[in-house]
Amino acid sequence: MQTQLEAGREISRVQSAVAARRAQATLYKRPRPGEDAIRVYLLLCGILSIFTTLGIIFVLGEESLRFFTSGVTNAVEFLTSIKWQPQAGEFGILPLLESTLMTSFMAMLVAIPLGLGSAIYLAEYAPSRVRSTMKPILEVLAGIPTVVYGYFALTFMTPALRGIFGQDAVQIYNTAAAGIVMGIMILPTISSMAEDALSSVPRSLREASYGLGATRFETIVKVVLPAALSGILAAFIIGISRAVGETMIVALAAGAGSNWSFPPNFFVAAETMTGHIARISGGDLSYDSVDYNSLFAIGLMLFFITLGLNLLSQWVSKRFREVYQ
Amino acid sequence: MTQNGAYAIQLKNVDVFYGPKLAVSDVSLNIQTRRITAFIGPSGCGKSTVLRSINRMNDLIPGARVQGDVTFQGQNLYAPEVDPVEVRRRIGMVFQKPNPFPKSIYDNVAYGPRLLGVRSKAVLDEIVEKSLKGAYLWDEVRSDLKKSGLALSGGQQQRLCIARTIAVEPEVILMDEPCSALDPIATQAVEDLMKILVKQYTIVIVTHNMQQAQRVSDFTAFFSIRKQEETPGKENRWGVLGEFAETTELFSSPNSEETERYIRGEFG
Amino acid sequence: MSASVSQANLLPTGAEFQKGLARRNFRGSVWGRFYSLSLLVAILALIALVLNIVNSAFGYAITAYEVEPTALVAGGDVGGLDAEQLVVILQDYQERRLPVYIRDNLSVVDPSIFTQVPLSESLAGRTFPAELAAMTVTELTRDQQAAVLAASLSVDTLRSLVEVEVIGEQVIHPYALSESLFERSRIDAELLEALEDEPNARLEFRSWLNFEFLTAAGSSDPAAAGVRTALLGTLWVIFITVLFAFPVGVGAAIYLEEYAVPNRLNKLIETNIRNLAGVPSIIYGLLGLAVLVRSLEFITQGRTILSAGLTLGLLILPVIIINSQEAIRAVPSSIREASFGVGATKWQTIWNQVLPAAMPGILTGTILAMSRAVGETAPLIVIGASTFIVTDPTSPFAKFTALPIQIYQWTARPQSEFRAIAAAAIIVLLVLLLLFNATAIILRQRYRKSLQG
């Protein structure tokens, strides 16, 4: 104790290096150029994202403008024609859009029931041990590169469909196989977002329902699902957005060459917007040709659709937050 | 009362706002050098807010604003040319919950001196040893300075935080309810330490515990709450300084009835 | 009292209630089964996907050699031969094609004038015996042509020439693993058929994923093709991607969490990042094509590793920022206060306290983003990486190919032998991803340990 007391008294005597600096120090601000430079750098990092967005809009807009003013086509024809035949100067986006919607529809047909079902199972039924094994498996599914899913669609799903529906009915390239596999790819996204929405429903609501003598299934359908509805809808919308923007699966499995089919036939080859961009840009493409510009016009369309869906999803889930907090 | 020399810190007509909301109004008090001053008062009376305005810790809260003069050695701490970093170096702070860095004991203590540019291993070793001795922690940790600060017990962690603070040789140490998260034995150790540190430093302590204020402090400031109904159902509350005196005097013969009721434990 | 009595009469009781409850429970259990079934479908899909790949990557194949490797060298392994020996083999078996090899591998002039100009011109800058400089390639003797090849070509190139041109392994029919296991009799029958056309045909069990596959360069011949070029391309691209996206992404996250006050600009940045995360990857490809490949060609040199790396960097930037923000937000503010309390500046506090504490989360997020970049194919196709490349990249300004691109090209071909090597390449890609994720887990745990001692 005595030595410690002495030590306490010694403090000021010993910390010479610090004390020497202290003696000269005033409270006045010292210039800190390093701090300022870092702050500017960090701000620039943040602002870069805005430039990325502006860059995307500018690039897509500029090239699209060239496309529409090239004289080969115009915006009205682009949006209304059902023929996309660049060799013949026909640039109507509808067939590409139709295939995109078809593959996305097929994907959602798979991903919505399975994604929501597995989310309900994980959030409401599964014991924690099952949950902790199943969630990483879904994460693995989410982490597989899309080109691998494309391989799977072409070498597994298509033969399987042809086996079931007949070689003649199902073409080697078709939107059904691409769509189904895309659904499997999107399933984990929907499942995890929907599960988050379900888990955030307050326990008290569930207990109130059980307290009135409802079964588990009734509680889920009548209380939990309606309460989590906005979050689940947001998950579905994000799923659609991902399906619309997905490229590699359709590039490998949906086929080349636009195809307007009415009524839609899911078993024939049809090129989607993304598939077309990938195929044309992957070949010999000369800059400043109409073909080149047309890709950006498709890209602009794609950008607006996905941005709209993303904003819609955010709006829907924001409403959800307002209601429950 | 006009002499600056005996006072480490003088607050004059200090108001603190959080955004548009007034948190503390019109606080004026003088804090004596090398004495322990305690801030007491009910929850929400702004005693921590006043404490944090002394070393400009409130700057870190978005929207917080301090009006009036806080003078440290004749300099207004809120003058535009004053650097808050420099202020905090000279007016150190110990927090309610022990908050050692997730680093070794040694690195915790050496952190401040390193910021000041001390690089020599020998000097750092010496500072660390003296600071830990000063915080009464040396004997307990000397054999294992590489151990994580988080591996210590709560009381040891708080003394580590004190060691970390005195390692940069501040002139004032602010303590924001330093013992509220500690058990009685650890509290005892920290209180003993304060009584030794005060030979060297000016100490301001916020405490919820009136016995603690009586045990350790030389002066006590009692803060209380003022209320005003702005619109029906919406009440504005802010803190004011109720009474400030020598501790023995404040507790034996309080000036106001409010102080008396508080120290008798009738509210708070 | 009377109200409750009348209400009781309205509700089903006794047997009626029991019957209703049984129906309700039945419905519940049916749906409950559907829910667990949908998870099962997801897992089955994953299993099918993996099995499908394994199924294609291994199995019997009917192959035939032009020349048996054992006829060239004892043991049949040409890997151990040196340049001289390899050139001798080429000369022995493909004497007449030696000028073609010189033209394809060494010539710096247009192929149409190659035979008309002297070596000093057609092979300018290459190493070859100086006394031949004045002669055209057709004037050389076979031995002299061989000497030129031996002097200039690497052992690797010569070996692949021997493999493709001399040994000429041909895959007549690859079989999937399932066929190999369960349809052996059909395979044997087909082997007999094949022997009628190709007396050298033989059946071998083949792992398309093997050491040679990993170390060989790309080739249009599936039996000789490998992923070395593509794998190196992928590693280069990812290196550039992370080099760019990590400091910028973490920087933006620090700015948003530690510096930004909630004003309009910062809210805009925040919303914008969330929206960028939802932009389809192919759009980033178009951005990279127009800006990095074309407008900034004077810096990036066009369709290079640098362009691709930066494109993917922009793509994963939002992911890194969002993950890093979460990690930084999770650092308790008491640590910041403690640091400020001893007189640290803002940046000192961030650098010494906040970043180390947030680093496990930041690293995990970055590696996850990296994994995404590794598998991204569409943007690389759009910026034009989809060309046939067999030379290893050596700088950020090199033209390149990447693993997912290679998988795409091989999968898109109709021949089943390309499907087999695509499957093998997929396994390489998945193992690479697995390594990344394992690294993430190890890093995180090690960091955690070092922090808590």
mmCIF file with all atom_site columns, N, CA, C and O in Angstrom, chain C residues 405-427:
data_model
loop_
_atom_site.group_PDB
_atom_site.id
_atom_site.type_symbol
_atom_site.label_atom_id
_atom_site.label_alt_id
_atom_site.label_comp_id
_atom_site.label_asym_id
_atom_site.label_entity_id
_atom_site.label_seq_id
_atom_site.pdbx_PDB_ins_code
_atom_site.Cartn_x
_atom_site.Cartn_y
_atom_site.Cartn_z
_atom_site.occupancy
_atom_site.B_iso_or_equiv
_atom_site.pdbx_formal_charge
_atom_site.auth_seq_id
_atom_site.auth_comp_id
_atom_site.auth_asym_id
_atom_site.auth_atom_id
_atom_site.pdbx_PDB_model_num
ATOM 1  N N  . ILE C 1 405 ? -16.746 -17.287 -67.611 1.00 0.00 ? 405 ILE C N  1
ATOM 2  C CA . ILE C 1 405 ? -16.863 -17.109 -69.062 1.00 0.00 ? 405 ILE C CA 1
ATOM 3  C C  . ILE C 1 405 ? -16.572 -18.431 -69.773 1.00 0.00 ? 405 ILE C C  1
ATOM 4  O O  . ILE C 1 405 ? -17.285 -18.856 -70.685 1.00 0.00 ? 405 ILE C O  1
ATOM 5  N N  . GLN C 1 406 ? -15.503 -19.071 -69.310 1.00 0.00 ? 406 GLN C N  1
ATOM 6  C CA . GLN C 1 406 ? -15.114 -20.354 -69.891 1.00 0.00 ? 406 GLN C CA 1
ATOM 7  C C  . GLN C 1 406 ? -16.253 -21.372 -69.716 1.00 0.00 ? 406 GLN C C  1
ATOM 8  O O  . GLN C 1 406 ? -16.571 -22.110 -70.642 1.00 0.00 ? 406 GLN C O  1
ATOM 9  N N  . ILE C 1 407 ? -16.857 -21.377 -68.536 1.00 0.00 ? 407 ILE C N  1
ATOM 10 C CA . ILE C 1 407 ? -17.974 -22.296 -68.290 1.00 0.00 ? 407 ILE C CA 1
ATOM 11 C C  . ILE C 1 407 ? -19.123 -21.989 -69.242 1.00 0.00 ? 407 ILE C C  1
ATOM 12 O O  . ILE C 1 407 ? -19.710 -22.886 -69.844 1.00 0.00 ? 407 ILE C O  1
ATOM 13 N N  . TYR C 1 408 ? -19.402 -20.711 -69.402 1.00 0.00 ? 408 TYR C N  1
ATOM 14 C CA . TYR C 1 408 ? -20.488 -20.301 -70.294 1.00 0.00 ? 408 TYR C CA 1
ATOM 15 C C  . TYR C 1 408 ? -20.212 -20.779 -71.715 1.00 0.00 ? 408 TYR C C  1
ATOM 16 O O  . TYR C 1 408 ? -21.072 -21.374 -72.365 1.00 0.00 ? 408 TYR C O  1
ATOM 17 N N  . GLN C 1 409 ? -18.979 -20.527 -72.197 1.00 0.00 ? 409 GLN C N  1
ATOM 18 C CA . GLN C 1 409 ? -18.680 -20.890 -73.580 1.00 0.00 ? 409 GLN C CA 1
ATOM 19 C C  . GLN C 1 409 ? -18.743 -22.391 -73.793 1.00 0.00 ? 409 GLN C C  1
ATOM 20 O O  . GLN C 1 409 ? -19.253 -22.871 -74.795 1.00 0.00 ? 409 GLN C O  1
ATOM 21 N N  . TRP C 1 410 ? -18.213 -23.145 -72.839 1.00 0.00 ? 410 TRP C N  1
ATOM 22 C CA . TRP C 1 410 ? -18.211 -24.597 -72.988 1.00 0.00 ? 410 TRP C CA 1
ATOM 23 C C  . TRP C 1 410 ? -19.634 -25.156 -72.894 1.00 0.00 ? 410 TRP C C  1
ATOM 24 O O  . TRP C 1 410 ? -20.007 -26.070 -73.606 1.00 0.00 ? 410 TRP C O  1
ATOM 25 N N  . THR C 1 411 ? -20.408 -24.588 -71.957 1.00 0.00 ? 411 THR C N  1
ATOM 26 C CA . THR C 1 411 ? -21.773 -25.084 -71.807 1.00 0.00 ? 411 THR C CA 1
ATOM 27 C C  . THR C 1 411 ? -22.605 -24.790 -73.058 1.00 0.00 ? 411 THR C C  1
ATOM 28 O O  . THR C 1 411 ? -23.454 -25.584 -73.453 1.00 0.00 ? 411 THR C O  1
ATOM 29 N N  . ALA C 1 412 ? -22.329 -23.618 -73.655 1.00 0.00 ? 412 ALA C N  1
ATOM 30 C CA . ALA C 1 412 ? -23.134 -23.218 -74.806 1.00 0.00 ? 412 ALA C CA 1
ATOM 31 C C  . ALA C 1 412 ? -22.865 -24.091 -76.032 1.00 0.00 ? 412 ALA C C  1
ATOM 32 O O  . ALA C 1 412 ? -23.628 -24.074 -76.988 1.00 0.00 ? 412 ALA C O  1
ATOM 33 N N  . ARG C 1 413 ? -21.767 -24.869 -76.020 1.00 0.00 ? 413 ARG C N  1
ATOM 34 C CA . ARG C 1 413 ? -21.497 -25.734 -77.168 1.00 0.00 ? 413 ARG C CA 1
ATOM 35 C C  . ARG C 1 413 ? -22.344 -26.990 -77.096 1.00 0.00 ? 413 ARG C C  1
ATOM 36 O O  . ARG C 1 413 ? -22.566 -27.532 -76.031 1.00 0.00 ? 413 ARG C O  1
ATOM 37 N N  . PRO C 1 414 ? -22.788 -27.455 -78.245 1.00 0.00 ? 414 PRO C N  1
ATOM 38 C CA . PRO C 1 414 ? -23.680 -28.614 -78.213 1.00 0.00 ? 414 PRO C CA 1
ATOM 39 C C  . PRO C 1 414 ? -22.978 -29.942 -77.900 1.00 0.00 ? 414 PRO C C  1
ATOM 40 O O  . PRO C 1 414 ? -23.615 -30.845 -77.361 1.00 0.00 ? 414 PRO C O  1
ATOM 41 N N  . GLN C 1 415 ? -21.670 -30.060 -78.213 1.00 0.00 ? 415 GLN C N  1
ATOM 42 C CA . GLN C 1 415 ? -21.033 -31.370 -78.041 1.00 0.00 ? 415 GLN C CA 1
ATOM 43 C C  . GLN C 1 415 ? -20.910 -31.746 -76.576 1.00 0.00 ? 415 GLN C C  1
ATOM 44 O O  . GLN C 1 415 ? -20.567 -30.927 -75.738 1.00 0.00 ? 415 GLN C O  1
ATOM 45 N N  . SER C 1 416 ? -21.170 -33.033 -76.290 1.00 0.00 ? 416 SER C N  1
ATOM 46 C CA . SER C 1 416 ? -21.227 -33.429 -74.890 1.00 0.00 ? 416 SER C CA 1
ATOM 47 C C  . SER C 1 416 ? -19.853 -33.421 -74.221 1.00 0.00 ? 416 SER C C  1
ATOM 48 O O  . SER C 1 416 ? -19.766 -33.288 -73.008 1.00 0.00 ? 416 SER C O  1
ATOM 49 N N  . GLU C 1 417 ? -18.763 -33.551 -74.992 1.00 0.00 ? 417 GLU C N  1
ATOM 50 C CA . GLU C 1 417 ? -17.461 -33.495 -74.322 1.00 0.00 ? 417 GLU C CA 1
ATOM 51 C C  . GLU C 1 417 ? -17.197 -32.118 -73.734 1.00 0.00 ? 417 GLU C C  1
ATOM 52 O O  . GLU C 1 417 ? -16.512 -31.973 -72.725 1.00 0.00 ? 417 GLU C O  1
ATOM 53 N N  . PHE C 1 418 ? -17.780 -31.086 -74.360 1.00 0.00 ? 418 PHE C N  1
ATOM 54 C CA . PHE C 1 418 ? -17.619 -29.747 -73.781 1.00 0.00 ? 418 PHE C CA 1
ATOM 55 C C  . PHE C 1 418 ? -18.451 -29.598 -72.510 1.00 0.00 ? 418 PHE C C  1
ATOM 56 O O  . PHE C 1 418 ? -18.059 -28.898 -71.573 1.00 0.00 ? 418 PHE C O  1
ATOM 57 N N  . ARG C 1 419 ? -19.603 -30.280 -72.490 1.00 0.00 ? 419 ARG C N  1
ATOM 58 C CA . ARG C 1 419 ? -20.400 -30.290 -71.254 1.00 0.00 ? 419 ARG C CA 1
ATOM 59 C C  . ARG C 1 419 ? -19.580 -30.874 -70.110 1.00 0.00 ? 419 ARG C C  1
ATOM 60 O O  . ARG C 1 419 ? -19.644 -30.416 -68.976 1.00 0.00 ? 419 ARG C O  1
ATOM 61 N N  . ALA C 1 420 ? -18.820 -31.917 -70.449 1.00 0.00 ? 420 ALA C N  1
ATOM 62 C CA . ALA C 1 420 ? -18.031 -32.576 -69.408 1.00 0.00 ? 420 ALA C CA 1
ATOM 63 C C  . ALA C 1 420 ? -16.974 -31.635 -68.849 1.00 0.00 ? 420 ALA C C  1
ATOM 64 O O  . ALA C 1 420 ? -16.792 -31.542 -67.631 1.00 0.00 ? 420 ALA C O  1
ATOM 65 N N  . ILE C 1 421 ? -16.252 -30.930 -69.747 1.00 0.00 ? 421 ILE C N  1
ATOM 66 C CA . ILE C 1 421 ? -15.226 -30.039 -69.192 1.00 0.00 ? 421 ILE C CA 1
ATOM 67 C C  . ILE C 1 421 ? -15.863 -28.807 -68.552 1.00 0.00 ? 421 ILE C C  1
ATOM 68 O O  . ILE C 1 421 ? -15.308 -28.225 -67.622 1.00 0.00 ? 421 ILE C O  1
ATOM 69 N N  . ALA C 1 422 ? -17.057 -28.423 -69.021 1.00 0.00 ? 422 ALA C N  1
ATOM 70 C CA . ALA C 1 422 ? -17.758 -27.328 -68.337 1.00 0.00 ? 422 ALA C CA 1
ATOM 71 C C  . ALA C 1 422 ? -18.058 -27.738 -66.897 1.00 0.00 ? 422 ALA C C  1
ATOM 72 O O  . ALA C 1 422 ? -17.877 -26.952 -65.954 1.00 0.00 ? 422 ALA C O  1
ATOM 73 N N  . ALA C 1 423 ? -18.489 -28.989 -66.723 1.00 0.00 ? 423 ALA C N  1
ATOM 74 C CA . ALA C 1 423 ? -18.775 -29.471 -65.373 1.00 0.00 ? 423 ALA C CA 1
ATOM 75 C C  . ALA C 1 423 ? -17.509 -29.461 -64.518 1.00 0.00 ? 423 ALA C C  1
ATOM 76 O O  . ALA C 1 423 ? -17.542 -29.062 -63.344 1.00 0.00 ? 423 ALA C O  1
ATOM 77 N N  . ALA C 1 424 ? -16.409 -29.893 -65.133 1.00 0.00 ? 424 ALA C N  1
ATOM 78 C CA . ALA C 1 424 ? -15.148 -29.885 -64.386 1.00 0.00 ? 424 ALA C CA 1
ATOM 79 C C  . ALA C 1 424 ? -14.780 -28.456 -63.987 1.00 0.00 ? 424 ALA C C  1
ATOM 80 O O  . ALA C 1 424 ? -14.351 -28.196 -62.857 1.00 0.00 ? 424 ALA C O  1
ATOM 81 N N  . ALA C 1 425 ? -14.976 -27.508 -64.917 1.00 0.00 ? 425 ALA C N  1
ATOM 82 C CA . ALA C 1 425 ? -14.659 -26.106 -64.614 1.00 0.00 ? 425 ALA C CA 1
ATOM 83 C C  . ALA C 1 425 ? -15.577 -25.568 -63.522 1.00 0.00 ? 425 ALA C C  1
ATOM 84 O O  . ALA C 1 425 ? -15.159 -24.761 -62.682 1.00 0.00 ? 425 ALA C O  1
ATOM 85 N N  . ILE C 1 426 ? -16.839 -26.032 -63.533 1.00 0.00 ? 426 ILE C N  1
ATOM 86 C CA . ILE C 1 426 ? -17.766 -25.599 -62.485 1.00 0.00 ? 426 ILE C CA 1
ATOM 87 C C  . ILE C 1 426 ? -17.261 -26.067 -61.120 1.00 0.00 ? 426 ILE C C  1
ATOM 88 O O  . ILE C 1 426 ? -17.295 -25.319 -60.135 1.00 0.00 ? 426 ILE C O  1
ATOM 89 N N  . ILE C 1 427 ? -16.751 -27.294 -61.081 1.00 0.00 ? 427 ILE C N  1
ATOM 90 C CA . ILE C 1 427 ? -16.228 -27.782 -59.798 1.00 0.00 ? 427 ILE C CA 1
ATOM 91 C C  . ILE C 1 427 ? -15.066 -26.900 -59.338 1.00 0.00 ? 427 ILE C C  1
ATOM 92 O O  . ILE C 1 427 ? -14.981 -26.522 -58.167 1.00 0.00 ? 427 ILE C O  1
#
